[in-house]
Short mmCIF file of C-alpha atoms and ligand atoms in Angstrom, two decimals:
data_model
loop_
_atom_site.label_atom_id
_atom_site.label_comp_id
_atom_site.label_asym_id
_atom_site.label_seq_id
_atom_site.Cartn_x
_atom_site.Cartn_y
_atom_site.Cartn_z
CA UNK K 292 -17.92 -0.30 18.15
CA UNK K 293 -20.46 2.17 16.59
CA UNK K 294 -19.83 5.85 18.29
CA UNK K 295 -23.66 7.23 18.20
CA UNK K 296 -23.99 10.84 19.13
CA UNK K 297 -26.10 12.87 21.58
CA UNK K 298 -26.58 16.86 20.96
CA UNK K 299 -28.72 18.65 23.24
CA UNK K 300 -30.64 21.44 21.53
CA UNK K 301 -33.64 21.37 24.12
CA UNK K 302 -32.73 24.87 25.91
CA UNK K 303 -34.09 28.11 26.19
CA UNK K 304 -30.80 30.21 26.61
CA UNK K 305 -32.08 32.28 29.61
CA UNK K 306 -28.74 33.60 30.58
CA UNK K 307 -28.12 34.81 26.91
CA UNK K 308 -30.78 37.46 27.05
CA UNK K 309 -33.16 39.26 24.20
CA UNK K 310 -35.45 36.09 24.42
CA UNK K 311 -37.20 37.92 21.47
CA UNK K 312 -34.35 36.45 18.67
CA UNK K 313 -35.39 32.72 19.83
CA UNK K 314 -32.80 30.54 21.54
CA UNK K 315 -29.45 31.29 20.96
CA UNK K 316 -28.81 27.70 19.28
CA UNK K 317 -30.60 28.87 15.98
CA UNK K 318 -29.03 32.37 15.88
CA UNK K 319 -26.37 32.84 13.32
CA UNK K 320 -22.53 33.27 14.14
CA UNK K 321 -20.26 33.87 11.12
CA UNK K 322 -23.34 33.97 9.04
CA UNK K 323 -25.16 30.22 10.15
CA UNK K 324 -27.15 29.17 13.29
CA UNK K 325 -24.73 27.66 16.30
CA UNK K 326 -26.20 24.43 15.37
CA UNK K 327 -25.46 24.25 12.01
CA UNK K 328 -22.07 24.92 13.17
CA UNK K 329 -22.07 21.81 15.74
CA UNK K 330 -23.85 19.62 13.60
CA UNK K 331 -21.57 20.27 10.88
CA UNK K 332 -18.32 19.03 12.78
CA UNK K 333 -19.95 15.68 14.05
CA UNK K 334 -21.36 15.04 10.19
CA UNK K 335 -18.09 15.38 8.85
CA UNK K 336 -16.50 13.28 11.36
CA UNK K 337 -15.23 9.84 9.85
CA UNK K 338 -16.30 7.65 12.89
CA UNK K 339 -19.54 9.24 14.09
CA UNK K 340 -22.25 6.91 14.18
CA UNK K 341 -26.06 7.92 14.18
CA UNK K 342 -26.76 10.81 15.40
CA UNK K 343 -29.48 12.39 17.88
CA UNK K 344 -30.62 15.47 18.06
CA UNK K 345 -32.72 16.67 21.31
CA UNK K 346 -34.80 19.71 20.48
CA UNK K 347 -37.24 21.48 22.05
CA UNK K 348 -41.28 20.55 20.75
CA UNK K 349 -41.45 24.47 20.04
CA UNK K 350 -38.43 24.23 18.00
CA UNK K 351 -38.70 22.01 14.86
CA UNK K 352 -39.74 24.65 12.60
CA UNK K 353 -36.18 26.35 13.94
CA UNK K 354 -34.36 23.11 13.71
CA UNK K 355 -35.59 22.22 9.74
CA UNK K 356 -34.67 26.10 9.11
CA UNK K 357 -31.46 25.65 10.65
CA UNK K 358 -30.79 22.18 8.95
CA UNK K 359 -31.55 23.50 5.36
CA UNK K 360 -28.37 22.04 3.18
CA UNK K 361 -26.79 19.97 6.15
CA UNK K 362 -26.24 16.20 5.20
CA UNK K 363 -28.77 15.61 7.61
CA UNK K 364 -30.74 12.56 6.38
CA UNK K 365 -29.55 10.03 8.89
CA UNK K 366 -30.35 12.39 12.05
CA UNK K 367 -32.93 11.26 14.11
CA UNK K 368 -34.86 14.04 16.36
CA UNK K 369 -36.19 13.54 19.81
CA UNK K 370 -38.02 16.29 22.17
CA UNK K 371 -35.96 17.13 25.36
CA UNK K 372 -37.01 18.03 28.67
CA UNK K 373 -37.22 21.06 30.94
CA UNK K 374 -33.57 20.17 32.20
CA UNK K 375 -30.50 19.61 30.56
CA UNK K 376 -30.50 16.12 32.48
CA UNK K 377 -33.97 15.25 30.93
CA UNK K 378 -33.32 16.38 27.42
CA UNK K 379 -29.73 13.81 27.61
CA UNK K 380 -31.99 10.96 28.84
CA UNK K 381 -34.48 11.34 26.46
CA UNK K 382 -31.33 11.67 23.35
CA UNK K 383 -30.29 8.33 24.82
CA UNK K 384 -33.40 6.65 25.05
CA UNK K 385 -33.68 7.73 21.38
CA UNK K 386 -30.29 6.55 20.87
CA UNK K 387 -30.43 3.08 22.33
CA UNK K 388 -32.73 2.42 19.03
CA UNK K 389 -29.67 2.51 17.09
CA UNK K 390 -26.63 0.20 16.04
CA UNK K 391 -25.10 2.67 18.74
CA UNK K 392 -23.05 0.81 21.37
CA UNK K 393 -20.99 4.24 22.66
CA UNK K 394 -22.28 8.01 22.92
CA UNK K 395 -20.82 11.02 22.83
CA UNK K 396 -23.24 13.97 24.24
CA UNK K 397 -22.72 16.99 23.25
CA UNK K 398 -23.90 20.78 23.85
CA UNK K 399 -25.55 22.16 20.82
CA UNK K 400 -24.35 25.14 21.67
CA UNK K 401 -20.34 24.57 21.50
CA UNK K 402 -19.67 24.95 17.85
CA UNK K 403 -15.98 24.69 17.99
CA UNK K 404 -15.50 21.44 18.99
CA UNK K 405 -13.07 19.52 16.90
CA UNK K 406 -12.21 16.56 15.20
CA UNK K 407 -8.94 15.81 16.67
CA UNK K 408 -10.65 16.16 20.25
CA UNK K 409 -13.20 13.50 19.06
CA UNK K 410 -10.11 11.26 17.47
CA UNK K 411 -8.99 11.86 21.30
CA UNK K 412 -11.95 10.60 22.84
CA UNK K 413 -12.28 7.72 20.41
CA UNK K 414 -8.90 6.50 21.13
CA UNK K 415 -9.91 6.33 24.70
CA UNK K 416 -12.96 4.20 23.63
CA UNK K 417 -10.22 2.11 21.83
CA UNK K 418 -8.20 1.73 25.11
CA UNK K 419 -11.31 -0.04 26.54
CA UNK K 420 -12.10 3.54 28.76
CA UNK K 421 -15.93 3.42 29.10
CA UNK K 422 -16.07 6.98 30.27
CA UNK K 423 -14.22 9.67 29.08
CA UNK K 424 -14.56 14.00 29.89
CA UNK K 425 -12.54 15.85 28.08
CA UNK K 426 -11.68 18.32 30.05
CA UNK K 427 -8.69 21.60 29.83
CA UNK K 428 -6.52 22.32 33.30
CA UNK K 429 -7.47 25.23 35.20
CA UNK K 430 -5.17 27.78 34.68
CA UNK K 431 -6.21 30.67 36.41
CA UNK K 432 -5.82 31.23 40.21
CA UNK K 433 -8.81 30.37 41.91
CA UNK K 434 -10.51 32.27 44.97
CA UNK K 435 -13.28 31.16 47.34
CA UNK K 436 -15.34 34.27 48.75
CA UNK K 437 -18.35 34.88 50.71
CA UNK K 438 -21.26 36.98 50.65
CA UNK K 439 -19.68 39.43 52.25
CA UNK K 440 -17.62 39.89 48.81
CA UNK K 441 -14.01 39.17 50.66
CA UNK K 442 -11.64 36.64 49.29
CA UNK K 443 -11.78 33.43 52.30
CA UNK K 444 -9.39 31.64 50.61
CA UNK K 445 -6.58 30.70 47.32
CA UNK K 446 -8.02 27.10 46.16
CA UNK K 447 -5.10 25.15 44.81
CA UNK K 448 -5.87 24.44 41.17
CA UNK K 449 -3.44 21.76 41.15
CA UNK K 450 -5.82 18.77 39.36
CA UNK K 451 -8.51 21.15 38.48
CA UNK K 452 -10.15 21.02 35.49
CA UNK K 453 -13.02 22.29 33.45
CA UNK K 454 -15.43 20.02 32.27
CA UNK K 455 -16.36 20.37 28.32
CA UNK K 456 -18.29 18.16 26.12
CA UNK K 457 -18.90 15.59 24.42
CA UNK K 458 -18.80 13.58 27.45
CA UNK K 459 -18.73 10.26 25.83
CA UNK K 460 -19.57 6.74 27.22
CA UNK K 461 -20.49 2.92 26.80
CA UNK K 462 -24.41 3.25 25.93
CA UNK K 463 -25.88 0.91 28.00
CA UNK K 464 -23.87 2.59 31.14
CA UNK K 465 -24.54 5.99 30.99
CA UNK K 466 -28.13 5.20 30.07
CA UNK K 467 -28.94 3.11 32.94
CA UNK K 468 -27.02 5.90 35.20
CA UNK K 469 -29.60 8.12 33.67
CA UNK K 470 -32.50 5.82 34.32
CA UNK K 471 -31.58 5.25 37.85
CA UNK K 472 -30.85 8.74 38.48
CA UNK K 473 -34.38 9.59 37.29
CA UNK K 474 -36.48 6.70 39.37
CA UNK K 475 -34.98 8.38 42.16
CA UNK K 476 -35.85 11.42 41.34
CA UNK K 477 -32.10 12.91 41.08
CA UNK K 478 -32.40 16.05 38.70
CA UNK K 479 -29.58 18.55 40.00
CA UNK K 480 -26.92 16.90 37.69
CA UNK K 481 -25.01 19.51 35.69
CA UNK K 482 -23.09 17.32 33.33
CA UNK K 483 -23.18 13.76 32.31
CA UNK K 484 -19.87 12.94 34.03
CA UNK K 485 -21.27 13.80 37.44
CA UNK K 486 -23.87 11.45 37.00
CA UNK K 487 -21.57 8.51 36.14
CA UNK K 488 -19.92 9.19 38.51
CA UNK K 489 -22.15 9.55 41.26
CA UNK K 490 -23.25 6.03 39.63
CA UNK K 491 -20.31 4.31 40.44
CA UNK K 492 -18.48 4.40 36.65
CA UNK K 493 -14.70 5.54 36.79
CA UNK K 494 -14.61 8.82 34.29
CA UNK K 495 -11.16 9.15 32.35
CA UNK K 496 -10.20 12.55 31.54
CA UNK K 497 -8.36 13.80 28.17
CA UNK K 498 -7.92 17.10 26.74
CA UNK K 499 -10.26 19.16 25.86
CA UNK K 500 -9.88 22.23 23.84
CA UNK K 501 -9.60 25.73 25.21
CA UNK K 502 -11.75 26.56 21.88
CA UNK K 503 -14.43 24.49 22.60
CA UNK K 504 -16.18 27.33 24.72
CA UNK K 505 -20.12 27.05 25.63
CA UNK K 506 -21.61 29.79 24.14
CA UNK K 507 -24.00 30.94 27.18
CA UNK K 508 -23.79 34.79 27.66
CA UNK K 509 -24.01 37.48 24.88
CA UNK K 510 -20.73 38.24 24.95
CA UNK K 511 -19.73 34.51 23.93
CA UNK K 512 -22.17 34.91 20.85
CA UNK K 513 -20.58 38.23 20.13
CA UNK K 514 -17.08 36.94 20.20
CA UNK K 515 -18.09 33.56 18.44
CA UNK K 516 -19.35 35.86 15.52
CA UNK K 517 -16.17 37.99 15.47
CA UNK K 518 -14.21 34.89 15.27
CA UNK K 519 -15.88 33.17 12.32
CA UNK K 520 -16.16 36.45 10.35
CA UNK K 521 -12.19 36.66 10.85
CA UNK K 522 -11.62 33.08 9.14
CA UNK K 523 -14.01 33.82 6.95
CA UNK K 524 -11.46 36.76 5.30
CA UNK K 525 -9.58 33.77 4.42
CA UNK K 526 -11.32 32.64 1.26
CA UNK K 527 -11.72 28.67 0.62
CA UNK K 528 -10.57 28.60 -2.95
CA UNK K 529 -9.39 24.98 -4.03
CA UNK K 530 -8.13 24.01 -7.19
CA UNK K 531 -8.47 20.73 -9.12
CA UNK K 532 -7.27 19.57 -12.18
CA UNK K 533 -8.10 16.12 -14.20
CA UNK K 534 -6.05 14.26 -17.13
CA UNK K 535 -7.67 12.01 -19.31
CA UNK K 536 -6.79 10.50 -22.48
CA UNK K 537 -9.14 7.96 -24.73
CA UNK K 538 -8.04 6.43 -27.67
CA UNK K 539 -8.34 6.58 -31.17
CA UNK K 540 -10.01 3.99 -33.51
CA UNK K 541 -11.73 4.38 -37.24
CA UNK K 542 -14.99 5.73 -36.64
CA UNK K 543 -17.18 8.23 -37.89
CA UNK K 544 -16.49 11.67 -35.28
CA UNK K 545 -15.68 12.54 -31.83
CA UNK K 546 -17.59 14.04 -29.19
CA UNK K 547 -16.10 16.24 -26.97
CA UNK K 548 -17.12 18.76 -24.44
CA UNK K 549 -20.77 17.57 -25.61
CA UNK K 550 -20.11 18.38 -29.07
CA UNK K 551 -20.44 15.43 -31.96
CA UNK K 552 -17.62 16.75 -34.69
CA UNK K 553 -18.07 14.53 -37.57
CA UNK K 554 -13.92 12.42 -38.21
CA UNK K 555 -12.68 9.61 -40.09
CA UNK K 556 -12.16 8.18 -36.12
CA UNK K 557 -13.72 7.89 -33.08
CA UNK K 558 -12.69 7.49 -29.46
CA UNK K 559 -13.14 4.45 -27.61
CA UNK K 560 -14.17 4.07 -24.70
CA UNK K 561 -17.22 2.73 -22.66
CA UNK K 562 -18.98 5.64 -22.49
CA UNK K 563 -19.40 8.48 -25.09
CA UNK K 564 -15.44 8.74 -24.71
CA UNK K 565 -15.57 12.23 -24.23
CA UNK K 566 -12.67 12.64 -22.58
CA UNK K 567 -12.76 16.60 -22.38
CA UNK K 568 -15.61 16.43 -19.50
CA UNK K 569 -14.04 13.39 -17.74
CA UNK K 570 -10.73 15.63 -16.89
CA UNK K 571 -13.75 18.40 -16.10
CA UNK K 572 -15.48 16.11 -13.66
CA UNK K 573 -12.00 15.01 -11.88
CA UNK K 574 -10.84 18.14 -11.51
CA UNK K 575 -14.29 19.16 -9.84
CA UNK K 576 -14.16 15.75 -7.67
CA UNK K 577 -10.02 16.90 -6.77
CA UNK K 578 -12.02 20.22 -5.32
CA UNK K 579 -13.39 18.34 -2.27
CA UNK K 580 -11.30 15.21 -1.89
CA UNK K 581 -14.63 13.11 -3.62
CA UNK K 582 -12.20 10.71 -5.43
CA UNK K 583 -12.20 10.20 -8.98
CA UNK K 584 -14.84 9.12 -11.88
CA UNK K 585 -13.62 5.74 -11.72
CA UNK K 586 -15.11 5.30 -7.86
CA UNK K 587 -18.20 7.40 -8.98
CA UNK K 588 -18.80 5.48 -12.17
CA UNK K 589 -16.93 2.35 -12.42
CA UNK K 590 -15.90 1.36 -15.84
CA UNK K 591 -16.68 -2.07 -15.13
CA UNK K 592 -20.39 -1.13 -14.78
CA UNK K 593 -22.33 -2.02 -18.04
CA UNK K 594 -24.77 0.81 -17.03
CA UNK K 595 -22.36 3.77 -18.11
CA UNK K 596 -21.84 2.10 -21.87
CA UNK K 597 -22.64 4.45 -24.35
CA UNK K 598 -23.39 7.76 -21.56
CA UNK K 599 -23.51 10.78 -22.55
CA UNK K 600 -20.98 12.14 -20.11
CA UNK K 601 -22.64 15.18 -19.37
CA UNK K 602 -24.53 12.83 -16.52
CA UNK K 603 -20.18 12.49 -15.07
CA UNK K 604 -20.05 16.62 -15.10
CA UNK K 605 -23.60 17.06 -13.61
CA UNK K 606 -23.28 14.13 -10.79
CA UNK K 607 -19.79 15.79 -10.06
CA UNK K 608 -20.85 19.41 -9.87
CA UNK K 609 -24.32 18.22 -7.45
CA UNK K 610 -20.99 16.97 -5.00
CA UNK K 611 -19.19 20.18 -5.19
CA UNK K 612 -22.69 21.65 -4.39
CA UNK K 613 -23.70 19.59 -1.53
CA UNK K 614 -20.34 20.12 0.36
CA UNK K 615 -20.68 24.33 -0.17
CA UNK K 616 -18.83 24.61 -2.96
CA UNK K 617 -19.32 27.16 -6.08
CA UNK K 618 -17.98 27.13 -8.98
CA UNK K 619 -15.85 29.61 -10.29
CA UNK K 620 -13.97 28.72 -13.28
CA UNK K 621 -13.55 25.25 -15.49
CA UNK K 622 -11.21 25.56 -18.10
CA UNK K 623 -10.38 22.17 -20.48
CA UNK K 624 -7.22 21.90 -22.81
CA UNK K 625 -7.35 19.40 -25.56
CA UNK K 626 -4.73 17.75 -27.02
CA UNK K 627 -5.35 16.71 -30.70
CA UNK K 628 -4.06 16.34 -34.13
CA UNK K 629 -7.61 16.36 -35.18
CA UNK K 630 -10.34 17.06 -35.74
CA UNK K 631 -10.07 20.95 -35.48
CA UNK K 632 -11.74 22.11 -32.52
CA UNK K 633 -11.85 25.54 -32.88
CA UNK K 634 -14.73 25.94 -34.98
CA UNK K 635 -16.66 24.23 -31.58
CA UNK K 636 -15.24 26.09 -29.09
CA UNK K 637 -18.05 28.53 -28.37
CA UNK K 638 -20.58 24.82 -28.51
CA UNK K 639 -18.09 22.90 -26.36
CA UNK K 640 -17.92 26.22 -24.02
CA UNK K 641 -22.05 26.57 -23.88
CA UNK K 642 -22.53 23.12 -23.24
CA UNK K 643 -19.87 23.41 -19.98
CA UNK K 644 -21.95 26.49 -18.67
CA UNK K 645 -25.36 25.01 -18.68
CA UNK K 646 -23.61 21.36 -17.49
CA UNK K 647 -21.81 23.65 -14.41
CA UNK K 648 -24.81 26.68 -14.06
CA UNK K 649 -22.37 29.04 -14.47
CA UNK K 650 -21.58 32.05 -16.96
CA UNK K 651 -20.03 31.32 -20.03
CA UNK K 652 -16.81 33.67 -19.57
CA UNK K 653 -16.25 31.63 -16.73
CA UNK K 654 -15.87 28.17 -19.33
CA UNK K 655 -12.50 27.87 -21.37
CA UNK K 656 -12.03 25.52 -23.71
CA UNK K 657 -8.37 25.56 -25.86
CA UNK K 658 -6.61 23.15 -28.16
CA UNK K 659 -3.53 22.10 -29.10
CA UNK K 660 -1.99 19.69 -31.42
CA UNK K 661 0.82 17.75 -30.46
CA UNK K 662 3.16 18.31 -33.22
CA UNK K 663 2.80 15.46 -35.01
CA UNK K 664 4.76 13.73 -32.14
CA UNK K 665 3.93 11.03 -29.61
CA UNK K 666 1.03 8.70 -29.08
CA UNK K 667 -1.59 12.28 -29.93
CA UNK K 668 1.05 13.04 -33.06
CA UNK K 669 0.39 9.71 -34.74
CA UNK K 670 -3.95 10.33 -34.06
CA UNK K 671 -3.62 7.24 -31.65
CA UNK K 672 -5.35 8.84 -29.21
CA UNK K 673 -6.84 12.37 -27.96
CA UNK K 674 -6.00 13.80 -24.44
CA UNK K 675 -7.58 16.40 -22.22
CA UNK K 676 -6.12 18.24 -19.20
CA UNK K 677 -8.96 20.12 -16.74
CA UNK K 678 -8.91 22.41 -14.02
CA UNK K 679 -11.58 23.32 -11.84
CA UNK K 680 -11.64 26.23 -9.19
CA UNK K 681 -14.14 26.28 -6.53
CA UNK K 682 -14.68 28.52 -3.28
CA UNK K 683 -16.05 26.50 -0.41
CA UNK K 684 -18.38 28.39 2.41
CA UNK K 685 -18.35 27.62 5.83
CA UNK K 686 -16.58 25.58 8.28
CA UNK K 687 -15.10 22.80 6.18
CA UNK K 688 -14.08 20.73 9.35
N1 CTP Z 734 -30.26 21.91 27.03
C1 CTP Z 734 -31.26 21.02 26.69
N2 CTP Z 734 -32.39 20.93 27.46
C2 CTP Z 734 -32.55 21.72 28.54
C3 CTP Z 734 -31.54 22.63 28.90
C4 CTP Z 734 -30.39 22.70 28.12
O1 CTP Z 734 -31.13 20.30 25.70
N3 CTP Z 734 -33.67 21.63 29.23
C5 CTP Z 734 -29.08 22.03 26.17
C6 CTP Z 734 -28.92 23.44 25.61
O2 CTP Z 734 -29.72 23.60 24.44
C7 CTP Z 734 -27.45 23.55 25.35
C8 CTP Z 734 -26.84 22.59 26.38
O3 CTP Z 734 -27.90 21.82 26.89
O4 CTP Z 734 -27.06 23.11 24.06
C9 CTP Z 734 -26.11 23.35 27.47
O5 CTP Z 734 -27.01 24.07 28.24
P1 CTP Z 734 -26.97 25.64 28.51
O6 CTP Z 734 -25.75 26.23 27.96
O7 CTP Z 734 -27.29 25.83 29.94
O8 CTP Z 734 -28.17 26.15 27.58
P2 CTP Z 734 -29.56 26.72 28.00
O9 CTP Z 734 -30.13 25.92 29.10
O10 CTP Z 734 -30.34 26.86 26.75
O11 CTP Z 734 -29.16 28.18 28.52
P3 CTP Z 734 -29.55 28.85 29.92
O12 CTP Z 734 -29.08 27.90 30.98
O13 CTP Z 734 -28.82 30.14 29.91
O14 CTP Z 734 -31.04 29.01 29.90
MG1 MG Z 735 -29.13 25.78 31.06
#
């Protein structure tokens, strides 16, 4: 099963007003367009599949602006159409190119849809459900009225629901619904449900998320804003730390933290050995759950032999990077008999700065001998201990 995705860009936002700042799925809430928002969540979502985005042909200059710094390699584009109906087909026509044998089709413009509501609807696909809306109860009291403004009637709300998205289905289902709906010329669908169900397919409902609002008046973009500006008062800080030890053999110096300090030793190991920057580059990985340098640069892999490990720091601190991350602080303890270290410090400390891009007051390097006891007492081996602080922006989903 490969769960492809559908998000429907392709409208003009009438209803939201002041056409003048462009449609409201590139406008910024807590600081980022809507879409970046959306896209975000689906990227970051272990099971998603490829994705498809539907956009409108004015738009692409909007969308790449929009996009800048999203993971967004694998995301095919497609033009929509002048309904939302037209816009879906043409996402799953786009779709059906792909290893994609499920879909989930989604509004561009909910942003706060979440991960465990996509685990929800994936575990439906798991059950064997072809169809699925997620969907939250009704909860308030419903009227009916009339034109002349008087209530006519209390609906019972008893197995009412509000449809959300992504509605989510088996590919080739929902696309033929789609195909037959549009030889006959059907285009007054509102959601993707209706028209699986009006073509015969039996729709499964499971929660939705009272969150997972459509943003389609001003008011929603207003409150979406206020919302994301509230987390954002919660700063994203994440610490990391690394531990690495290499050992001693007779050699002639030692590098660490970049620096070559001439020794009667030198550390083993298959790269440079420096084993100052490999506790720097796994306390930067710890920052944003990236694994270790092991899985990044497998010992086992004659490439590495003889690295400068730098190339560890720099590949580490391009991940923290990519995911939104800045650095803030790296600070490195080394635990040696010898060689002295302190006559490097300010080297070891430069080198970190350029490696990272940051200032130098915000690169520590200390040392620490290990009082002549243990494996670092005897000079058997030298160790390091890291840690990394980073502050992550955005929506870390
Ligand atoms: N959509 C689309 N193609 C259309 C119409 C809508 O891809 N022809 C997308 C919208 O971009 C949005 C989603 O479908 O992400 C839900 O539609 P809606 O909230 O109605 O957005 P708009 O149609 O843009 O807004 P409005 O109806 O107020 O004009
Ligand atoms: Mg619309």
């Amino acid at each position: 099963m490969t769960i492809g995705i559908v998000i429907v860009a392709a409208g003009r936002g009438e209803r939201v007003g002041s056409p003048d700042e462009g449609p409201k799925q590139y406008r910024p809430i807590g600081g980022r367009p809507v879409i970046a928002h959306t896209l975000n969540i689906f990227l970051s979502w272990q099971r998603r599949g490829p994705i498809v985005v539907v956009i409108h042909p004015d738009d692409a200059e909007l969308y790449a602006a929009a996009t800048v710094g999203l993971a967004a390699s694998d995301i095919t584009l497609a033009f929509g159409g002048d309904t939302r109906q037209r816009s879906v087909y043409e996402g799953l026509k786009a779709l059906s190119a792909t290893e994609a044998t499920h879909v989930m089709i989604h509004d561009a413009a909910r942003p706060f849809v979440d991960h465990a509501m996509l685990d929800r609807i994936a575990e439906a696909f798991d059950n064997g459900v072809d169809a699925v809306l997620p969907a939250v109860a009704v909860t308030d009291t419903l009227k009916r009225s009339g034109s002349d403004g008087l209530v006519h009637e209390t609906v019972p709300r008893s197995g009412l629901y509000a449809a959300q998205t992504p509605q989510s289905f088996l590919l080739s289902e929902i696309r033929s619904a789609h195909e037959k709906a549009a030889a006959l010329r059907r285009d007054d669908f509102t959601d993707d449900a209706a028209i699986a169900e009006w073509s015969g397919l039996s729709v499964s409902i499971v929660e939705g998320s009272v969150d997972n609002i459509k943003l389609t008046v001003k008011r929603d973009m207003t409150m979406a804003d206020e919302r994301l500006t509230a987390n954002a008062l919660l700063p994203d800080v994440r610490t990391g730390n690394g531990y690495d030890v290499h050992q001693l053999v007779p050699g002639d110096g030692v590098t660490l933290c970049g620096v070559f300090i001439p020794h009667d030793q030198k550390l083993s190991g298959h790269s440079d050995a420096d084993v100052a920057l490999h506790a720097l580059t796994d306390a930067l990985l710890a920052t944003c759950g990236a694994g270790d340098i092991g899985d990044h640069f497998p010992p086992s892999d004659m490439q590495w032999k003889g690295t400068p490990s730098k190339i560890f720091l720099d590949h580490a601190a391009k991940i923290v990077r990519e995911k939104g991350g800045t650095i803030m602080n790296a600070d490195v303890s080394l635990i040696a008999e010898a060689p002295k270290v302190g006559p490097h410090r300010d080297k070891m400390r430069e080198n970190m700065a350029a490696i990272l891009g940051i200032s130098l007051d915000r690169c520590s390097v200390k040392a620490t001998t290990n009082e002549t006891i243990g494996f670092v007492g005897r000079r058997e081996g030298i160790a390091a201990i890291a840690t990394a602080t980073v502050v992550y922006r955005g929506s870390q989903a």
